Coordinates of C-alpha atoms and ligand atoms in Angstrom, one line a residue:
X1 CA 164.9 24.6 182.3
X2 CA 166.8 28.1 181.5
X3 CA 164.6 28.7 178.6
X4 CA 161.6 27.4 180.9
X5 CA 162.3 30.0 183.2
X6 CA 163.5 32.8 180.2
X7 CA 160.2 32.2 178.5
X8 CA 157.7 32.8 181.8
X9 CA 159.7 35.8 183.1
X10 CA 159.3 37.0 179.6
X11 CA 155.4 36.4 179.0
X12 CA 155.3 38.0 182.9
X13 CA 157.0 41.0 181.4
X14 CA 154.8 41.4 178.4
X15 CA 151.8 40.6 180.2
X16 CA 153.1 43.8 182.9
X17 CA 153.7 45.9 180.1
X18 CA 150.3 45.4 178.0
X19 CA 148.4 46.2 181.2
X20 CA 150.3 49.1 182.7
X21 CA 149.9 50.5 179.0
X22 CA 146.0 49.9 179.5
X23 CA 146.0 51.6 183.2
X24 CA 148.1 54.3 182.1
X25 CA 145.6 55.0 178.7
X26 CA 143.0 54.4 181.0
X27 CA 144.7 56.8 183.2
X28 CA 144.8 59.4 181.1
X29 CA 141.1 59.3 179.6
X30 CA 139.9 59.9 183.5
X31 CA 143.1 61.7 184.8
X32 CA 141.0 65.4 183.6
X33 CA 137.5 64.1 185.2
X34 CA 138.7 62.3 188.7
X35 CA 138.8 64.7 191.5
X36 CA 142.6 64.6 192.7
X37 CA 141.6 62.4 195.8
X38 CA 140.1 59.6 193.5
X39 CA 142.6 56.4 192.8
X40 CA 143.0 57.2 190.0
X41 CA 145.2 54.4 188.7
X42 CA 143.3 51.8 190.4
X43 CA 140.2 52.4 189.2
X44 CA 138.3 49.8 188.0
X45 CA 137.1 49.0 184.6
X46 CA 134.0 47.6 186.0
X47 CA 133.3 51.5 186.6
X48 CA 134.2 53.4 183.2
X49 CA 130.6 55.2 182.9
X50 CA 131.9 57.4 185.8
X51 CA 134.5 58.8 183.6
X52 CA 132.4 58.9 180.8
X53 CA 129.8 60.9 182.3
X54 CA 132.3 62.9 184.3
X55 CA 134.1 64.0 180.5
X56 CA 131.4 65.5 178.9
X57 CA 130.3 67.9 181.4
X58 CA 133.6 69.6 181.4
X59 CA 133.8 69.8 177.9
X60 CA 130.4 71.6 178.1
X61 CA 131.0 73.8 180.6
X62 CA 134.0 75.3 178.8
X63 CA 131.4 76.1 175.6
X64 CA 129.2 77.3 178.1
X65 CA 131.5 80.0 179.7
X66 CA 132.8 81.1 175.9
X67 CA 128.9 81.3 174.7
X68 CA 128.5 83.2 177.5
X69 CA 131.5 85.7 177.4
X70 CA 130.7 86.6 172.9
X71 CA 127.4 88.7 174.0
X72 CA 129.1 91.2 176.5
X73 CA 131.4 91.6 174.1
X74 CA 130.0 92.5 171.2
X75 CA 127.5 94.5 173.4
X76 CA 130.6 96.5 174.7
X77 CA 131.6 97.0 170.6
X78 CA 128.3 98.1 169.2
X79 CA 125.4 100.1 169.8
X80 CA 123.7 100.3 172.5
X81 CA 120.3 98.8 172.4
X82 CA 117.7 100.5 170.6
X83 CA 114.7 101.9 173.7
X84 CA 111.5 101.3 171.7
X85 CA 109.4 104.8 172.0
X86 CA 106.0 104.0 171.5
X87 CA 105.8 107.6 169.7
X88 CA 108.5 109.1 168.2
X89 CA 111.1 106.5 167.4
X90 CA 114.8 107.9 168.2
X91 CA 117.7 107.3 165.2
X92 CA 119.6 104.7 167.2
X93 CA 122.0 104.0 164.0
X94 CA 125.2 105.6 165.4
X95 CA 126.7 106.2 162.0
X96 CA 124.8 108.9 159.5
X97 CA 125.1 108.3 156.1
X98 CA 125.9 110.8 153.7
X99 CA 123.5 110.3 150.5
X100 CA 124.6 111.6 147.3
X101 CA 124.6 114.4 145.8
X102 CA 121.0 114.9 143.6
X103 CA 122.4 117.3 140.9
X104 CA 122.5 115.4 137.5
X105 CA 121.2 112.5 138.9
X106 CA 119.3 111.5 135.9
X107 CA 122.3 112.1 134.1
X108 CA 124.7 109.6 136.2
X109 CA 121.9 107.2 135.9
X110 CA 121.0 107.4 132.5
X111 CA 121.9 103.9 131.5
X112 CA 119.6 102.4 133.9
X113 CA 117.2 103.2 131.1
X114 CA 118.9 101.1 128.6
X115 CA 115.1 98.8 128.0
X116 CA 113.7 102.5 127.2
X117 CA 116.4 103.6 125.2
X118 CA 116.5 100.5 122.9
X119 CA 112.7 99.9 122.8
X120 CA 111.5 103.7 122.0
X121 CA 114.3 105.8 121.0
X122 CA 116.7 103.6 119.3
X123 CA 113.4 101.8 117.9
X124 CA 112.3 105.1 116.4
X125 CA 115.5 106.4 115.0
X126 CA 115.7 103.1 113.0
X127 CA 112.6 103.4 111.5
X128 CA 112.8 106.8 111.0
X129 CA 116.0 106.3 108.8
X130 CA 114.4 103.9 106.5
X131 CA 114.8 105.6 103.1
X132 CA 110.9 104.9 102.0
X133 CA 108.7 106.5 104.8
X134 CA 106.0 104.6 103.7
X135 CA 102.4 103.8 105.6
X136 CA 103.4 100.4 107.0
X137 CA 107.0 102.4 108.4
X138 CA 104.4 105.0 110.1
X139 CA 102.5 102.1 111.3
X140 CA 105.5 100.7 113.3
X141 CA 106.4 104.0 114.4
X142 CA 102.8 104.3 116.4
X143 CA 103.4 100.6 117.3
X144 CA 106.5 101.5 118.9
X145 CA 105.0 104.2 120.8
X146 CA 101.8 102.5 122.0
X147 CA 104.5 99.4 123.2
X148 CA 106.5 102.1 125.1
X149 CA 102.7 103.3 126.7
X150 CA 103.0 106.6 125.6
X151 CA 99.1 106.4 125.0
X152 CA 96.9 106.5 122.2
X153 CA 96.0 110.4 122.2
X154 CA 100.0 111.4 122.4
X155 CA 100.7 108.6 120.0
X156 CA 98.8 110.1 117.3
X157 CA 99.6 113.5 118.1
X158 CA 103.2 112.5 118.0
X159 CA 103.1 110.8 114.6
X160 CA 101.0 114.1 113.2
X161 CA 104.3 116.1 113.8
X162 CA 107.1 113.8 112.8
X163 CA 105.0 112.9 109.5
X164 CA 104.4 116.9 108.9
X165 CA 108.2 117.9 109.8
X166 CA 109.6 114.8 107.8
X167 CA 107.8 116.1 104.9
X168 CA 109.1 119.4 105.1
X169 CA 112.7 118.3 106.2
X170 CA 112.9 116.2 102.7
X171 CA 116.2 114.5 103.1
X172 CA 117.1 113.5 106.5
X173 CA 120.3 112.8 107.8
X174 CA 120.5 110.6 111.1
X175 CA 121.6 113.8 113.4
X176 CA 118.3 115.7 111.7
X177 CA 116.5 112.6 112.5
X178 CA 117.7 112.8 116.5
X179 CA 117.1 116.2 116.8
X180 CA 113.4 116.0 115.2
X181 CA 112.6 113.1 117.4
X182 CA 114.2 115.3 120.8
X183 CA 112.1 118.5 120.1
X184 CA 109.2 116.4 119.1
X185 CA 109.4 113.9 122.7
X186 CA 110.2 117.4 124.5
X187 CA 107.6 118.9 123.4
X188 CA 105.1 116.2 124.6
X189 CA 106.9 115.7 128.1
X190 CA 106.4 119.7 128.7
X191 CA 109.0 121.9 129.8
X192 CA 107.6 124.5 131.4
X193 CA 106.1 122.2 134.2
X194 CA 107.2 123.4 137.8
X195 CA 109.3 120.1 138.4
X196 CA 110.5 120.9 141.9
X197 CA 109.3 118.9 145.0
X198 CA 107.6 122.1 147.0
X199 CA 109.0 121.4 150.9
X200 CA 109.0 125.4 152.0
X201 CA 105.7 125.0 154.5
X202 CA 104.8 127.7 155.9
X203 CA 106.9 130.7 158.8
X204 CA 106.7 128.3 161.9
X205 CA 105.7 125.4 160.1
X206 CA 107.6 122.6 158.6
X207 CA 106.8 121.6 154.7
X208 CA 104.7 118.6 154.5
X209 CA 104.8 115.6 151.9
X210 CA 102.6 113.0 151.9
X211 CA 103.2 110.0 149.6
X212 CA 100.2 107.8 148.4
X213 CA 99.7 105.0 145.8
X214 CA 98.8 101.5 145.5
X215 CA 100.5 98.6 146.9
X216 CA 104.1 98.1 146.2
X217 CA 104.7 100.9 143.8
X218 CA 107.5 102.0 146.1
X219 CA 106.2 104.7 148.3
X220 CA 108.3 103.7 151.4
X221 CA 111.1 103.6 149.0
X222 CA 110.8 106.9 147.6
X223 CA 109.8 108.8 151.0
X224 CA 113.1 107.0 152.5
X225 CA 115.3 108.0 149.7
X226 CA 113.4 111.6 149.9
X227 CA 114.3 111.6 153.1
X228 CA 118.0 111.4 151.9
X229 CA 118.0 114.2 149.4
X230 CA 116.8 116.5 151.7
X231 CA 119.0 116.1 154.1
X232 CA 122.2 116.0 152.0
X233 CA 120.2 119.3 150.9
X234 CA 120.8 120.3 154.4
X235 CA 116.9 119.9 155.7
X236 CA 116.1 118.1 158.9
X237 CA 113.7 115.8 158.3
X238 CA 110.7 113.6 160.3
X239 CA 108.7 110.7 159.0
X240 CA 105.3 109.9 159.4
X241 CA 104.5 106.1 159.3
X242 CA 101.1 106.2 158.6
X243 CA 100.7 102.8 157.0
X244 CA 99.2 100.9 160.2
X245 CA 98.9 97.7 158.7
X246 CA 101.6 96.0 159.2
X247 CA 103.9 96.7 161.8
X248 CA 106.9 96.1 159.1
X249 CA 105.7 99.0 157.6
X250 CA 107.0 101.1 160.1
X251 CA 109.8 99.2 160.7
X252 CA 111.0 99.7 157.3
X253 CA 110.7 103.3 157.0
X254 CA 112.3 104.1 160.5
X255 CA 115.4 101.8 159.1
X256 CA 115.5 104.6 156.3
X257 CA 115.4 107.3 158.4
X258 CA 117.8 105.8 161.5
X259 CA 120.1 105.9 158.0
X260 CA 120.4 109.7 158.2
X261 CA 119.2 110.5 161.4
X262 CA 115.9 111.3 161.0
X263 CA 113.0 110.3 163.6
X264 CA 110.0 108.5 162.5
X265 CA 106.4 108.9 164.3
X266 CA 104.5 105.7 164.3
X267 CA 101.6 104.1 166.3
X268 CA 100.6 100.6 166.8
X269 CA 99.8 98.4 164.2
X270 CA 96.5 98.3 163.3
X271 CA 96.6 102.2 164.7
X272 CA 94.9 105.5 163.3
X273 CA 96.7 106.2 160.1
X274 CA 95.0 110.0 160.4
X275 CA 96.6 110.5 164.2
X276 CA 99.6 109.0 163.4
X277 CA 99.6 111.3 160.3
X278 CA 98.9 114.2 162.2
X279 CA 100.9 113.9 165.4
X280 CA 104.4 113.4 162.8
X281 CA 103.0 117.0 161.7
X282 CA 102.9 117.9 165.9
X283 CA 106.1 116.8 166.4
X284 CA 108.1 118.3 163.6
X285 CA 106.5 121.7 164.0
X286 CA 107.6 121.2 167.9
X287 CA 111.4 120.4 167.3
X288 CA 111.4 122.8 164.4
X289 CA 111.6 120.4 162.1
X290 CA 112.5 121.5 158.2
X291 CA 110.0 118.6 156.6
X292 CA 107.6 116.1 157.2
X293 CA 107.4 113.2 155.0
X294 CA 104.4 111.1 155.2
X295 CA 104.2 107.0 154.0
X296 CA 100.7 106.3 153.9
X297 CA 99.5 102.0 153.6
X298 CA 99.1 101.0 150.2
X299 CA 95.7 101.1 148.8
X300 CA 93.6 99.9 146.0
X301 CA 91.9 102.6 144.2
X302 CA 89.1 100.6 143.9
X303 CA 88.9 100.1 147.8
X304 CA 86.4 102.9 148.4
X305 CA 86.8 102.7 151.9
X306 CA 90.4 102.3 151.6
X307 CA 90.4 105.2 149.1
X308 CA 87.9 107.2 151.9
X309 CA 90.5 107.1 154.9
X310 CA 93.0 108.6 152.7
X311 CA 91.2 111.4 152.4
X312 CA 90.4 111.2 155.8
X313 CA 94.4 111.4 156.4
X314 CA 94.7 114.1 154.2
X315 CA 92.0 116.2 155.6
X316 CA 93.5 115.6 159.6
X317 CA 97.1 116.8 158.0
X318 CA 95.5 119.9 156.8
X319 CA 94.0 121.1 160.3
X320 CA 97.8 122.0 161.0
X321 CA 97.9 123.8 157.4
X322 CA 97.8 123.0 153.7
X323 CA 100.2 120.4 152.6
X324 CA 102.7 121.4 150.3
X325 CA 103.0 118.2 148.4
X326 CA 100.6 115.1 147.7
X327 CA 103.0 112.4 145.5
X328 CA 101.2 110.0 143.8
X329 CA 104.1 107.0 143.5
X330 CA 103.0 104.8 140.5
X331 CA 105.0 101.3 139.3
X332 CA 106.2 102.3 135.8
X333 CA 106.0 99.1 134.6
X334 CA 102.4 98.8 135.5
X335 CA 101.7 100.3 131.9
X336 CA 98.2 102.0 131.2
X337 CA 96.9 100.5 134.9
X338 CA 98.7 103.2 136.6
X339 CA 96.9 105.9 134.6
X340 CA 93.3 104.5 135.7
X341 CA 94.9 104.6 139.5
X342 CA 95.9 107.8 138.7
X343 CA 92.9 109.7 137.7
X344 CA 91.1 107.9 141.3
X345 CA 93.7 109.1 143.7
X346 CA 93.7 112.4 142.3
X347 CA 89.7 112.7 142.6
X348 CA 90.6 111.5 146.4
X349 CA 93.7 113.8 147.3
X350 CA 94.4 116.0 144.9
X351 CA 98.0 115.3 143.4
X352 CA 100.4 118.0 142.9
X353 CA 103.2 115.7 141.7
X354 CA 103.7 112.1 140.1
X355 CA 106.8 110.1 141.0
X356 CA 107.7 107.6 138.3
X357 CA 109.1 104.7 140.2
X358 CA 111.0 101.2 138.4
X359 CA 111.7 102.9 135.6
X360 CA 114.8 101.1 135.5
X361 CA 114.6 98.0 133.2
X362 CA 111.4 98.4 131.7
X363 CA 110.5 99.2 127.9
X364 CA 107.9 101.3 129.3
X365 CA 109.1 105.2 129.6
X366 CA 106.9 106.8 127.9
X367 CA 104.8 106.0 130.8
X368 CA 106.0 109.2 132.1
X369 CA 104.2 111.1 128.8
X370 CA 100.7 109.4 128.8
X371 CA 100.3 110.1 132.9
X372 CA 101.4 113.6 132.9
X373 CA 98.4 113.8 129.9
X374 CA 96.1 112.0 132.0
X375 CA 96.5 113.9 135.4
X376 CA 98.1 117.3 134.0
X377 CA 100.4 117.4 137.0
X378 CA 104.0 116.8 135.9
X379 CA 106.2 114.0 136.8
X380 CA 108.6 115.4 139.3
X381 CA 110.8 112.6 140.6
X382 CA 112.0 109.2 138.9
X383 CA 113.3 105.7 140.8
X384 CA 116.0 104.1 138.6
X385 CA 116.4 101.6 141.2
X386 CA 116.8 99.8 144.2
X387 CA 119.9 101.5 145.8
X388 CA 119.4 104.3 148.2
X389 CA 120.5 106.9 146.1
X390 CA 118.4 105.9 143.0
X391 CA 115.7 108.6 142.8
X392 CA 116.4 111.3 140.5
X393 CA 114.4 114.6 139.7
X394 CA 113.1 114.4 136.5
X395 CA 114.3 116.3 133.8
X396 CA 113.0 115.9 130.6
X397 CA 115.9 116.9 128.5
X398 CA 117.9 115.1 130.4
X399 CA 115.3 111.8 129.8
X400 CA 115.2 112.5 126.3
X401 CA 118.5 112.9 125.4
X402 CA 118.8 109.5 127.6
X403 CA 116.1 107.7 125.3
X404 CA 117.8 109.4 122.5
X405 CA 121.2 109.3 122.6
X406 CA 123.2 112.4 122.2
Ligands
LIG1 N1 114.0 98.4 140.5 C1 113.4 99.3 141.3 N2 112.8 98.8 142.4 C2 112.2 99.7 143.2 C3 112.1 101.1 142.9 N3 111.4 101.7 143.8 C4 111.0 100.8 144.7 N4 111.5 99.5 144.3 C5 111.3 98.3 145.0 O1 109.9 98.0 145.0 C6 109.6 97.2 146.2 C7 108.5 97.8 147.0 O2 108.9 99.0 147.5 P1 108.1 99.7 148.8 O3 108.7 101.0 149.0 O4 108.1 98.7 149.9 O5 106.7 99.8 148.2 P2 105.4 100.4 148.9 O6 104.6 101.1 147.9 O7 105.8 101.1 150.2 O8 104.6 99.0 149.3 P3 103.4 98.9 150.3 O9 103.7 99.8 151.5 O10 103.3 97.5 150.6 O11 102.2 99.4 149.5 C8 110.9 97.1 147.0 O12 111.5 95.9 146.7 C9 111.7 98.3 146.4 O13 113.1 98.1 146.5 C10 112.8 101.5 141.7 O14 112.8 102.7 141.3 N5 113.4 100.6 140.9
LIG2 MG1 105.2 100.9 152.1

């Protein structure tokens, strides 16, 4: 009878404790979600969707307030946001970079023209050295220039000489060979060409630039990183975006500019490229402005509408004064297709200067020989790359001692 009575009041106490253990878990998943008032501890399981639906809410609400909170914040960090002038677009960017300098340029980024160097200089030097100059050896020699696209006239011309002077040279030790091959490549690139990019304008007017070529050859690239050597130069600079056609356009050169604190004039997509053109010219002769870079659209040279408004920009420019600069930006590794661009957009705005752009990794320097042939106006700047400081003056000693070796 004992045991009887031990074994009930023990199942009574196990039973107590299994349930208290559920009301108190149960207490504790509604304990955050019951209003203080609510019974808490009684309530019933019949009812569990209560708590359920009650748990959630908080849990979102917390997220809530903390998604809330992070864009104040960071607003209170950074910069302030950017007040979109439908003219002349403020540098909002906070912090002005200082580009590098642009002395020896070419010469700090001389290996970027390793696919040259192996291709045509190395490739000539090789050949050169072989002990029997014979025809099939001068054959691979104009092979190797005519890869490199120095073009067929220069080609020829080039072989002439080296055949002559090897002739007369009789034995030929590799440093004769080098320094044959540099006067020789010298002498074909010019020397004597007025190299400078010409950003003087006139007394009360500011120097303008305007930058033309087909599409993607890197004219937004090479009038931002303009931009930047003339300012580490110590000019102040505006920008003209006067490629209308796609609002990206302009987006992408006033990021450039923003990057040294230089304004860029745009207009609406789809906008005037002339009046765009011209009012960049307005405004920098207003605030005094040293230089006015202009980015014109991308063109086709065989668009002759396209080709038509660019003269039409041109000719708008010019009722402030005469520009000082037309660049023609060509895609070095566009080959011989660049020289037939060439000769169109100088018929259309006459170019004073060529810029060489992606010279970097291609085969294809002597690029820079056939088009200064083509157009007689010299190659005055070179892109070696992507990077913002990657534009270089050209220098052809310093390019040929680069394709050369020294
Ligand atoms: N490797 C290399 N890439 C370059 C060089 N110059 C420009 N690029 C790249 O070429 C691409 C086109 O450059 P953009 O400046 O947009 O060309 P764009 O002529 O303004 O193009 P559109 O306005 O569309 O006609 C970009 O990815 C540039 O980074 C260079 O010297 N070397
Ligand atoms: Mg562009």
């Amino acid at each position: 009878m004992e045991i009887v009575i031990l074994a009930v009041v023990i199942a009574l106490v196990a039973v107590g404790a299994i349930s208290g253990l559920v009301v108190s878990s149960r207490k504790k998943k509604q304990l955050p979600t019951a209003p203080p008032s609510a019974p808490t501890i009684t309530a019933p399981p019949a009812e569990p969707q209560v708590g359920e639906d009650a748990a959630p809410p908080r849990d979102e609400s917390r997220r809530t307030i903390e998604e809330v909170d992070l864009p104040p914040a960071d607003e209170a960090v950074g910069a302030p946001a950017a007040v979109e002038d439908p003219v002349v677009a403020e540098p909002v960017a906070p912090r002005i970079e200082i580009p590098e300098p642009t002395e020896g340029r070419l010469v700090r980024l001389r290996a970027r023209l390793a696919r040259s160097q192996n291709s045509l200089g190395k490739g000539l030097l090789t050949l050169l050295s072989r002990d029997n100059l014979d025809e099939e050896t001068w054959e691979e020699i104009e092979d190797t220039l005519l890869t490199a696209d120095v073009g067929v006239a220069p080609t020829q011309e080039l072989v002439e000489r080296l055949r002559e002077r090897v002739r007369v040279l009789g034995t030929r030790t590799p440093q004769d060979l080098r320094t044959l091959l540099r006067e020789e490549l010298l002498n074909l690139l010019g020397t004597d060409f007025d190299r400078a990019v010409r950003t003087e304008g006139g007394l009360e007017t500011p120097g303008v630039v305007m930058v033309v070529g087909v599409n993607g050859t890197g004219k937004t690239t090479t009038t931002g990183k303009l931009a930047r050597v003339l300012v580490a130069d110590g000019r102040s600079v505006v920008l003209g975006a006067a490629d209308t056609f796609r609002a990206a356009a302009a987006d992408q050169l006033q990021t450039w500019g923003e990057r040294v604190g230089a304004r860029t004039v745009r207009g609406p997509e789809g906008g005037d490229p002339a009046s765009i053109a011209y009012d960049a010219v307005k405004e920098g002769i207003k605030e005094g402005a040293d230089v006015v870079l202009i980015d014109t659209a991308g063109r086709l040279h065989t668009k002759t509408g396209l080709m038509d408004e660019l003269g039409k920009v041109k000719r708008v420019v010019e009722k402030h004064g005469p520009l000082d600069e037309v660049l023609l930006v060509l895609d070095a590794t566009t080959g011989q297709n660049g020289l037939v661009q060439a000769r169109v957009f100088a018929e259309v705005v006459d170019i004073t200067g060529i810029v060489l752009t992606k010279l970097d990794g291609t085969a294809k320097g002597g690029i820079v020989i056939a088009v200064q042939r083509e157009l007689g106006v010299p190659v005055k700047l070179v892109g070696l790359g992507e990077g913002s400081d990657d534009l270089a003056p050209f220098e052809p000693e310093a390019f040929v001692d680069a394709l050369v070796g020294d």
